[in-house]
XYZ file of C-alpha atoms in Angstrom:
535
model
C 0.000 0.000 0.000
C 2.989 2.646 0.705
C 4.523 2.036 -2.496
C 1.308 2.046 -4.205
C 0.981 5.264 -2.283
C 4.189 6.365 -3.486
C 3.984 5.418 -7.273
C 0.426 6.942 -7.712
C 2.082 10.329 -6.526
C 5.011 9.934 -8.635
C 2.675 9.117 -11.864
C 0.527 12.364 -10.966
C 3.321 14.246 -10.543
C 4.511 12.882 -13.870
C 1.697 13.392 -15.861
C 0.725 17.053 -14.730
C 4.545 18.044 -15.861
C 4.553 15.714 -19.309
C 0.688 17.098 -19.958
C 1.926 21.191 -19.262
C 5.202 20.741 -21.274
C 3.966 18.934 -24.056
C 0.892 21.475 -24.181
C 3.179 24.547 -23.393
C 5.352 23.351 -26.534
C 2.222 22.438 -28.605
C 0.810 26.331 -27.584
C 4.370 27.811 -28.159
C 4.580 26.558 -31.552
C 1.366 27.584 -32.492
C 2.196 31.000 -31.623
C 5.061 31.619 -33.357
C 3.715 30.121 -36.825
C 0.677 32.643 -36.143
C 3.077 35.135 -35.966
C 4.820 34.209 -38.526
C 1.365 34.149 -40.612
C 0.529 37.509 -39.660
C 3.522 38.777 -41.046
C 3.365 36.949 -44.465
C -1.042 37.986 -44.443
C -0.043 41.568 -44.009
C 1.660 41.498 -47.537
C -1.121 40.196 -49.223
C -3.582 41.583 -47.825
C -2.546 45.248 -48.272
C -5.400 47.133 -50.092
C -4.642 49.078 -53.450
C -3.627 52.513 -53.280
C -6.531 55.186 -52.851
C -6.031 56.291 -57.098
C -6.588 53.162 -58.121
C -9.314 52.488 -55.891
C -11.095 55.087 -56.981
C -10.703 54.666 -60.794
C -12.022 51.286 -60.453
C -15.783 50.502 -60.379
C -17.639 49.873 -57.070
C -18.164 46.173 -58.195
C -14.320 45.780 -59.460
C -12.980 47.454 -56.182
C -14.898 44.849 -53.917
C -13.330 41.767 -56.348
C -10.058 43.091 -55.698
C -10.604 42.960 -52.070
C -11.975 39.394 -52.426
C -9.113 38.274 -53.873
C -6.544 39.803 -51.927
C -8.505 37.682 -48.916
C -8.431 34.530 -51.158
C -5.241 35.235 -51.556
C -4.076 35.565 -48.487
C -6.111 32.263 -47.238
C -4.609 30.072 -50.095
C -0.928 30.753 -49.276
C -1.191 30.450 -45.545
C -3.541 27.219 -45.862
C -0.452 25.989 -48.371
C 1.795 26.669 -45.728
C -0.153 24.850 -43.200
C 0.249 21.750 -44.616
C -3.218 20.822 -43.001
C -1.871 20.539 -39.629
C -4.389 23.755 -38.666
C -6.857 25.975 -40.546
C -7.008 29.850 -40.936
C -10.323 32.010 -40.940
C -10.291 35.693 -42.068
C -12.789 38.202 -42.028
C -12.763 41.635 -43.446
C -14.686 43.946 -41.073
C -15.268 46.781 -43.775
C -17.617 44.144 -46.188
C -20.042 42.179 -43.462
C -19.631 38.705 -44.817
C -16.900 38.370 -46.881
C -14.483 36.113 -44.882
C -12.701 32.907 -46.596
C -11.449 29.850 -44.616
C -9.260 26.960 -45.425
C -10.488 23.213 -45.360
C -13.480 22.168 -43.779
C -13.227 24.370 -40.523
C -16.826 26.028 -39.572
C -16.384 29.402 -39.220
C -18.147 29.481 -35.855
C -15.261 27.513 -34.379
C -14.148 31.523 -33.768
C -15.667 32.539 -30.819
C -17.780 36.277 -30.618
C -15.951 37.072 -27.677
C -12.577 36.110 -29.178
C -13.343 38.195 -32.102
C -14.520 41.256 -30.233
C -10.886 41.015 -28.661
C -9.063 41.005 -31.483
C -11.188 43.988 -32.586
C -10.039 46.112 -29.833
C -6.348 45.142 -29.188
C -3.653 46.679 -31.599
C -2.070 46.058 -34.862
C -0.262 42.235 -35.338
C -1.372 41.712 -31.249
C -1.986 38.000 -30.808
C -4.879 36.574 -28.858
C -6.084 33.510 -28.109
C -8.679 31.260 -26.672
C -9.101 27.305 -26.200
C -12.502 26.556 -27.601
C -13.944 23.528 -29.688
C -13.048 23.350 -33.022
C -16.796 22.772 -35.428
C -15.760 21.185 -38.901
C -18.321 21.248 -41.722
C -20.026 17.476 -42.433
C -19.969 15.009 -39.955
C -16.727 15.449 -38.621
C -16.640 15.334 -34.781
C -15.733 18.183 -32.938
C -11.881 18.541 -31.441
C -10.579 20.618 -28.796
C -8.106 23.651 -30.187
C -7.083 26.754 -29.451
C -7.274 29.260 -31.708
C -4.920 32.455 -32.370
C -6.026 35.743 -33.508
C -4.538 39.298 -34.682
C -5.900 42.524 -36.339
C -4.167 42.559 -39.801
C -4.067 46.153 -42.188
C -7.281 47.735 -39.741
C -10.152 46.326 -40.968
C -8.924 42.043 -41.775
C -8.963 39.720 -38.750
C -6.816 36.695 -39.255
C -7.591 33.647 -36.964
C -5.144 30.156 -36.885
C -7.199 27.258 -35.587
C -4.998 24.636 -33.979
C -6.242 21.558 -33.467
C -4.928 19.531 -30.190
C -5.915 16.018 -30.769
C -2.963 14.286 -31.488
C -1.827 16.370 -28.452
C -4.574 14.659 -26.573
C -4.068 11.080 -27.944
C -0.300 11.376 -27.214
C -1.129 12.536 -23.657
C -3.442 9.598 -23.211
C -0.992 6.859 -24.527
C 1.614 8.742 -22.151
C -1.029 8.319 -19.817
C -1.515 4.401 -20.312
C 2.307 3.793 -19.952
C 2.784 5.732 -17.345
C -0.686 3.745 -15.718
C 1.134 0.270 -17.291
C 4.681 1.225 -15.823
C 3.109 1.713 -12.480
C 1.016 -1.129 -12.219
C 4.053 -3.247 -12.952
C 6.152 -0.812 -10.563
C 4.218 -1.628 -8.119
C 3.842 -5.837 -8.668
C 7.486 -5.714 -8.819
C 7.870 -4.027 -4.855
C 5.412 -6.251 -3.677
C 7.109 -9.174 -5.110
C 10.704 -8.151 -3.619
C 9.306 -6.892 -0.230
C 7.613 -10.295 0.163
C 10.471 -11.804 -0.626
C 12.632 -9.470 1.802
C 9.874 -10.232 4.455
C 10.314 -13.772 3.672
C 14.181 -13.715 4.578
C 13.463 -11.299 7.254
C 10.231 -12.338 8.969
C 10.167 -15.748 8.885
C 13.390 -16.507 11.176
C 11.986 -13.866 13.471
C 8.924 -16.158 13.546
C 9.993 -19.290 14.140
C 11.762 -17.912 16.774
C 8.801 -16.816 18.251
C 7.069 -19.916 17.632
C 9.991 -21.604 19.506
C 9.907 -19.307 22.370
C 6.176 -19.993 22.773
C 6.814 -23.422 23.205
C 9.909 -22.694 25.399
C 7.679 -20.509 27.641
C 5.075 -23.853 27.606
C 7.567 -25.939 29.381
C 9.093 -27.515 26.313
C 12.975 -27.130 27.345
C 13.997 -28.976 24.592
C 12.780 -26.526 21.706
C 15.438 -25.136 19.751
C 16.269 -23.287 16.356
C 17.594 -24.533 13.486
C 21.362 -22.416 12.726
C 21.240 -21.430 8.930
C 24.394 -19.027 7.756
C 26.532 -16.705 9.615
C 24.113 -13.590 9.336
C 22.220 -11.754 11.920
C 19.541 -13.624 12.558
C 21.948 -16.902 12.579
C 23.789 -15.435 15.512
C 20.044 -14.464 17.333
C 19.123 -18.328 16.894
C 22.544 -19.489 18.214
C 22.032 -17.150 20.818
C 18.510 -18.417 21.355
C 19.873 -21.740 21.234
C 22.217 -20.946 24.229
C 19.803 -19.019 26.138
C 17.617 -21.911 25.964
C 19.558 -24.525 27.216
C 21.141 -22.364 30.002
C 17.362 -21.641 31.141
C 16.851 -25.912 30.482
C 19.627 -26.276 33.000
C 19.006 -24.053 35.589
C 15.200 -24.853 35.750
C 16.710 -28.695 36.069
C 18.588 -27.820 38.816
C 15.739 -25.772 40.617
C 13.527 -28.846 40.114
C 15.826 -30.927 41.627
C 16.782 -28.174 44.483
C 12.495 -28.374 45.236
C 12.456 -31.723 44.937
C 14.769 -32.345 47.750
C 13.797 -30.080 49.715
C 9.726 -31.091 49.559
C 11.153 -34.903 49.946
C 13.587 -33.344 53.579
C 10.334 -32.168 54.215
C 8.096 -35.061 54.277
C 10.952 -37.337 55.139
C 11.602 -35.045 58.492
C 8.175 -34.661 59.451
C 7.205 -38.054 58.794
C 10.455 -39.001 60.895
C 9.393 -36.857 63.658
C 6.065 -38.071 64.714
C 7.696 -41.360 66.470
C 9.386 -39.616 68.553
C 7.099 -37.044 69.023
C 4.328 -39.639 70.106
C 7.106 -40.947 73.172
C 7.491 -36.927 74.542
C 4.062 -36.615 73.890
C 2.709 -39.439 76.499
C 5.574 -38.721 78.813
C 3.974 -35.067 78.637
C 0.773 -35.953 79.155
C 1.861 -37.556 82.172
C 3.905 -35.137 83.761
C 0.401 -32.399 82.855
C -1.677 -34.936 84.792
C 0.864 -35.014 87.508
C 1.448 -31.314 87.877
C -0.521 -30.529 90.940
C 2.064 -32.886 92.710
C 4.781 -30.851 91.795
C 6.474 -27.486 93.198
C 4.910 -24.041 91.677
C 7.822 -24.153 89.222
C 8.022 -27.757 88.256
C 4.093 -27.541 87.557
C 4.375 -24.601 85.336
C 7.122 -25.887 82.990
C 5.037 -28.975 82.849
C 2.205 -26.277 81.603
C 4.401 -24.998 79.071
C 5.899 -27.849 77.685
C 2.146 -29.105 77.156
C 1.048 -26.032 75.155
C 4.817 -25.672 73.174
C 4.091 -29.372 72.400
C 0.631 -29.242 71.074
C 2.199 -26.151 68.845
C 4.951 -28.578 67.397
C 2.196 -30.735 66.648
C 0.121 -28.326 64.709
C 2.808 -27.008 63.088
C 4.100 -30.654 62.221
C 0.770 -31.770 60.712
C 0.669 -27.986 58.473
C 3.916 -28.823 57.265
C 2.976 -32.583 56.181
C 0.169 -31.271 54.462
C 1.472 -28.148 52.740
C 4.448 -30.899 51.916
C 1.875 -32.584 49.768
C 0.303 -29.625 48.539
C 4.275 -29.329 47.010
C 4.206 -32.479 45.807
C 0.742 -32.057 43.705
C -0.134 -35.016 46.320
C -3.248 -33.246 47.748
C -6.688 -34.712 46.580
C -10.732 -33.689 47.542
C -13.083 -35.389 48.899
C -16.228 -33.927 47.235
C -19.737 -34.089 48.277
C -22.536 -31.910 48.172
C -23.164 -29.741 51.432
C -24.752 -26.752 52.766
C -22.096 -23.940 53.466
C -23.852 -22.616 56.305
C -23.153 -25.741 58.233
C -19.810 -25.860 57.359
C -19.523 -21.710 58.503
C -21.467 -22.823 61.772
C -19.061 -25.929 62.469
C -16.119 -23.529 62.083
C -17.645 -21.090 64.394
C -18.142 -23.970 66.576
C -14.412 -24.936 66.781
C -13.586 -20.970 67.179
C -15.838 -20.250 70.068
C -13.307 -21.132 73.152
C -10.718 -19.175 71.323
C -12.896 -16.122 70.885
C -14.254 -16.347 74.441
C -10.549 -16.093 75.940
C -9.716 -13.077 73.626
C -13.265 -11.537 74.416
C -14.160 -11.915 70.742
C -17.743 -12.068 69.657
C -18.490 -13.636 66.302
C -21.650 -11.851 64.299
C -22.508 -14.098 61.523
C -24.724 -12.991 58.516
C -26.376 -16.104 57.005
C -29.062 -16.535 54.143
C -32.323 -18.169 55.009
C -31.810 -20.694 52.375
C -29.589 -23.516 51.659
C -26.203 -22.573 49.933
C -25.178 -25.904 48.786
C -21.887 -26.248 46.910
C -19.809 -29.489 45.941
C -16.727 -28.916 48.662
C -14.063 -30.906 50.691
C -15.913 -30.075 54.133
C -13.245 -30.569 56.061
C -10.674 -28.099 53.687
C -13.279 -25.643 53.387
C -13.528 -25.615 57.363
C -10.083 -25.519 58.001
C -9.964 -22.280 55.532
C -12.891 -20.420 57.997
C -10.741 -21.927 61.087
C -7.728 -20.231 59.785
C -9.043 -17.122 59.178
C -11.422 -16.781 61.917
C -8.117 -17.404 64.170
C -6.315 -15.317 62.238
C -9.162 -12.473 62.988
C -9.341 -13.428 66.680
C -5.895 -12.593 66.920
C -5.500 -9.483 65.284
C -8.776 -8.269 65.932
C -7.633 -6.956 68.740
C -11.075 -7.757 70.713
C -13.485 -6.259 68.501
C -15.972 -8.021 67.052
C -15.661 -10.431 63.851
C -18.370 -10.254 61.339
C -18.888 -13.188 59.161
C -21.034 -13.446 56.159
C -22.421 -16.124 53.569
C -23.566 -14.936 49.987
C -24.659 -17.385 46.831
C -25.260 -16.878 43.918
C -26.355 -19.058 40.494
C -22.559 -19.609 39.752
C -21.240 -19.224 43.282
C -20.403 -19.055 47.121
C -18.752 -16.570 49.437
C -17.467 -16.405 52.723
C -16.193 -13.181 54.230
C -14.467 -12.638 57.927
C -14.179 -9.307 58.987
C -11.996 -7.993 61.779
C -11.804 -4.456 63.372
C -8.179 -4.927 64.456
C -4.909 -3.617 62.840
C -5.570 -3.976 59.230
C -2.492 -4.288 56.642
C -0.759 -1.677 54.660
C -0.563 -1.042 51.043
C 0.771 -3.995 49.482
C 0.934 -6.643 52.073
C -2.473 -8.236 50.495
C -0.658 -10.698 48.644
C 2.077 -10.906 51.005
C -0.113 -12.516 54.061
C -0.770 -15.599 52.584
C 3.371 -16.392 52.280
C 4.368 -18.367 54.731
C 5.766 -17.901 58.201
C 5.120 -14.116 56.857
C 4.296 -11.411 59.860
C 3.007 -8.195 59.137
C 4.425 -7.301 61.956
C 7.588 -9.029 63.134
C 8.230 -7.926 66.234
C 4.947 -8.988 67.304
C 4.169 -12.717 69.157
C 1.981 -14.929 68.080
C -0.613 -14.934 70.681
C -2.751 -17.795 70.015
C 0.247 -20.482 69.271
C -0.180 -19.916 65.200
C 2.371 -21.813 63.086
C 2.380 -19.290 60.353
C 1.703 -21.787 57.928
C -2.310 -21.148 57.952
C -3.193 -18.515 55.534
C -0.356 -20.230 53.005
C -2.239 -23.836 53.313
C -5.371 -21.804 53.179
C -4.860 -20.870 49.870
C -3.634 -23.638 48.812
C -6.874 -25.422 49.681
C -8.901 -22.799 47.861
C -6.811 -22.923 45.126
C -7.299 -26.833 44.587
C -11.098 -25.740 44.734
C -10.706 -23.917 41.812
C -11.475 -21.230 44.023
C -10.012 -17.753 44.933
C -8.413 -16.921 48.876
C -8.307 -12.727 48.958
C -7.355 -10.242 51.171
C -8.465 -6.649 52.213
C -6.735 -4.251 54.325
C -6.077 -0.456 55.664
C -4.230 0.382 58.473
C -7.384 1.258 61.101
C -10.130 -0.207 59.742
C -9.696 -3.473 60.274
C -9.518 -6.446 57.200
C -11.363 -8.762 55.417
C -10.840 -11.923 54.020
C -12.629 -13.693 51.263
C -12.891 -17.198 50.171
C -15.332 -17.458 46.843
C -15.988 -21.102 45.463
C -17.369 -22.153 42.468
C -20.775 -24.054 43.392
C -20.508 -26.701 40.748
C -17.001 -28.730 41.243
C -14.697 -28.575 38.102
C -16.986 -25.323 36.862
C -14.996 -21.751 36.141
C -14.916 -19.010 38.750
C -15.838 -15.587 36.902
C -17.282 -13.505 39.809
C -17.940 -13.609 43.689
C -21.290 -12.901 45.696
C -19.338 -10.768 47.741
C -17.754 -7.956 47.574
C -13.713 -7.886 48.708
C -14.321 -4.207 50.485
C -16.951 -3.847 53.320
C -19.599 -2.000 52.117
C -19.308 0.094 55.204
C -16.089 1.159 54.020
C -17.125 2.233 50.385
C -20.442 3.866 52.353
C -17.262 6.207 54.001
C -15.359 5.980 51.268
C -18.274 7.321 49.291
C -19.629 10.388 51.661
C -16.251 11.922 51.911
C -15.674 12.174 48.353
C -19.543 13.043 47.616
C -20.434 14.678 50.864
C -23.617 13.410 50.145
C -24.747 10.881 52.756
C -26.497 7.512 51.506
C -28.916 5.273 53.971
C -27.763 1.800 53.946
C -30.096 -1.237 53.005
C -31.814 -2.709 55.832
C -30.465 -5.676 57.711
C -32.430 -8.691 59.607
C -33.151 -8.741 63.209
C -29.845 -9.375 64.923
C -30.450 -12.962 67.184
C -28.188 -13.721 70.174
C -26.574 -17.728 69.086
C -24.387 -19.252 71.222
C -21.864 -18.249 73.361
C -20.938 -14.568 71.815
C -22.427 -15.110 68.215
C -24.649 -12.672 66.298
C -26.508 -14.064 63.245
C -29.060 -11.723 61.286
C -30.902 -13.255 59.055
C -29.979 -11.200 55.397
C -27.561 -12.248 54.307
C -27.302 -8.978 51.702
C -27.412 -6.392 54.644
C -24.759 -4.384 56.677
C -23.818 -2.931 59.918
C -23.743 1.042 59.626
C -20.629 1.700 61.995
């Protein structure tokens, strides 16, 4: 298309300067073999001297001036050669005028002719016009040339310009033709140029693709000693470098998941032999002194951590190893919220923590791992008990066609900028010079999302330093089916609400909410599920 572009400016150019200097040259010729005709008609058509004039007759005196314009018209139209015509009028006798060939005298316009009546002696004027021709000839375009001969002769030169025109239009079809094939003859060398060009440049794409894909072994083929034969052998080497390296990483994780399992797996015998002589010594601990009883205490509680954190790192061992299966079955996610409630309760009571739990009215069943999805809710509702720093913890349930939520809200801390992915690494504190307070392993929120993950599900965190966080687990109701949206929202709506009257200044009611019912020991529930607190 450029050179298209190009060539069709180049052939306009062209023709506009071939057309104007072939018609300038045409014109210019024309004029000077008027000029050269007014000269030679002045000699013949000089009238008689006044004497002899007046001794002719009246009717011998016009003949005369007949023939001097007969003439005058027979010796230019022999000089002609027939390549134009000439017209001449005498003024003084209305309708004596001769012409040469077959030209129409109204091929002269009336306006040309009144100029030539006013301008001077042997001026030259002109005007393109349509040349008429007497019979059936077709018209032609011309120009025609006229001057003021002796005071009362007018002497016009009719030039035809159609072998001007059919020269300019076979220029015109070459120049077209040479273009055309210009043009082919581009195309044809910049796809070939592309060809050379493009076509290593794709095939190293192509191979990069499949690199990227996990096919190490891709490589290019090495074709000359050009350019692009130094970017495949460079490819080449970059490729098996990155081949290597990703071995040796493999192998690096592979080892260290297998110390892993191996260690933890080692572990529990002899765990299982300080465990029972720890149980005993716990049972026994009113017989001993203050001190005695009190490490017995502590080595109970630092022992039932080691255990927890033993069994998190067996199972996020086979999360490593792609080991980690589901046990599916249909069930009703309120239970499962309810049961990890259940399991939180003591925890909450000791930190002064009340749960508030928002819970639809009707079923929201989903095909889950029961037991994953309620060690996700333990983990964060621990996780909330001990940052919340004793407010209380909101939880709600949404569903919809495609989908169910579960959000835990805390009023605690909250997380800065950026540390929303960064919670769910593991043994990650936001904060580190702050103790664990409930015996956490640090290993929750990571196996958490693991567990989500291998729902097809999404694990997602919300913080701001003061108003608390929120954490969201969405699932996909159907197991195996695509997760394209959550019931939930990831920000409290309280929070946008805020958000939303300082930038508007215009305060907005919030929805209703259900009647708030006491359940349990320090549990809320409210029966809409789609309502919210207004702080």
């Amino acid at each position: 298309m450029l050179s298209m572009a190009v060539v069709v400016v180049l052939g306009v150019f062209l023709m506009q300067s071939i057309t104007a200097s072939v018609l300038q040259g045409a014109v210019q010729s024309a004029r000077e073999e008027a000029r050269a005709n007014v000269t030679t008609a002045i000699g013949y058509l000089t009238p008689p001297s006044p004497d002899l004039t007046d001794a002719l007759p009246d009717g011998d005196a016009e003949g005369e001036a007949g023939d001097l314009v007969g003439e005058a018209v027979d010796a230019l139209g022999d000089r002609s050669g027939g390549r134009y015509d000439i017209v001449t009028f005498n003024e003084s006798k209305v309708g004596q005028a001769r012409a040469t060939g077959a030209i129409d005298w109204s091929s002269v316009p009336d306006a040309l002719r009144a100029k030539v009546q006013r301008s001077e002696e042997g001026v030259l004027v002109e005007q393109n016009t349509k040349l008429r021709y007497l019979g059936d000839r077709q018209r032609v375009s011309g120009i025609v040339i006229g001057a003021r001969v002796n005071g009362t002769y007018e002497i016009y030169h009719l030039f035809p310009l159609g072998e001007v025109e059919t020269t300019l239009l076979a220029v015109q079809r070459i120049v077209i033709g040479a273009g055309a094939a210009l043009v082919l003859l581009l195309a044809g060398i910049a796809s070939l140029v592309t060809r050379q060009v493009v076509t290593p440049v794709r095939l190293a794409r192509q191979a990069a693709e499949r690199l990227a894909a996990g096919r190490l072994e891709e490589r290019l083929k090495v074709r000359g000693e050009d350019d692009l034969a130094r970017l495949a052998a460079s490819f080449n080497e970059m490729a098996s470098n990155l081949a290597l390296k990703i071995h040796q990483l493999e192998e690096l994780s592979q080892v260290q998941r297998q110390f892993v399992s191996d260690v933890s797996h080692e572990l529990r015998t002899p765990l299982t032999t300080v465990r029972m002589a720890a149980d005993l010594l716990y049972e026994s601990r009113e017989d001993f002194d203050p001190a005695a009883a009190r490490s017995a205490e502590l080595m109970q509680n630092q022992l039932e951590r080691f255990e927890s954190m033993l069994a998190d790192l067996l199972e996020i061992s086979r999360h490593d190893a792609g080991a980690a299966t589901l046990d599916l079955e249909p069930a009703d996610m309120r239970d499962v919220v309810l049961r990890a409630i259940g399991d939180s309760e003591a925890l909450a009571e000791r930190q002064s923590t009340r749960f508030e739990l928002r819970l639809p009215s009707e079923p929201c069943v989903a095909e889950v791992d029961s037991r994953r999805v309620e060690r996700i809710l333990r983990n964060l509702l621990f996780n909330a008990i001990e940052h919340g720093e004793g407010r209380d913890i909101v939880v709600t349930l949404g569903a919809d066609r495609d989908a169910v939520a579960v959000a835990v809200r805390d009023h605690g801390v909250g997380l800065k900028p950026g540390e929303e992915m960064m919670v769910f690494d593991r043994f990650w504190r936001a904060d580190p010079s702050r103790a664990r307070t409930i015996g956490g392993t640090g290993l929750g929120l990571a196996i958490s999302r693991e567990d989500a993950m291998l729902h097809g599900g999404w694990l997602q965190a919300w913080g701001s330093p003061g108003e608390g966080s929120q954490f969201r687990l969405s699932l996909p109701r159907a197991a195996g089916a695509p997760l394209r949206g959550s019931p939930l929202p990831l920000v409290p709506p309280e929070v946008e609400m805020r958000r939303s009257w300082r930038g508007h200044g215009t305060p907005v009611l919030a929805p209703a909410i259900g009647v708030i019912a006491e359940v349990g020991i320090g549990v809320r529930e409210t029966s809409d599920a789609g309502g919210f607190d207004v702080p």
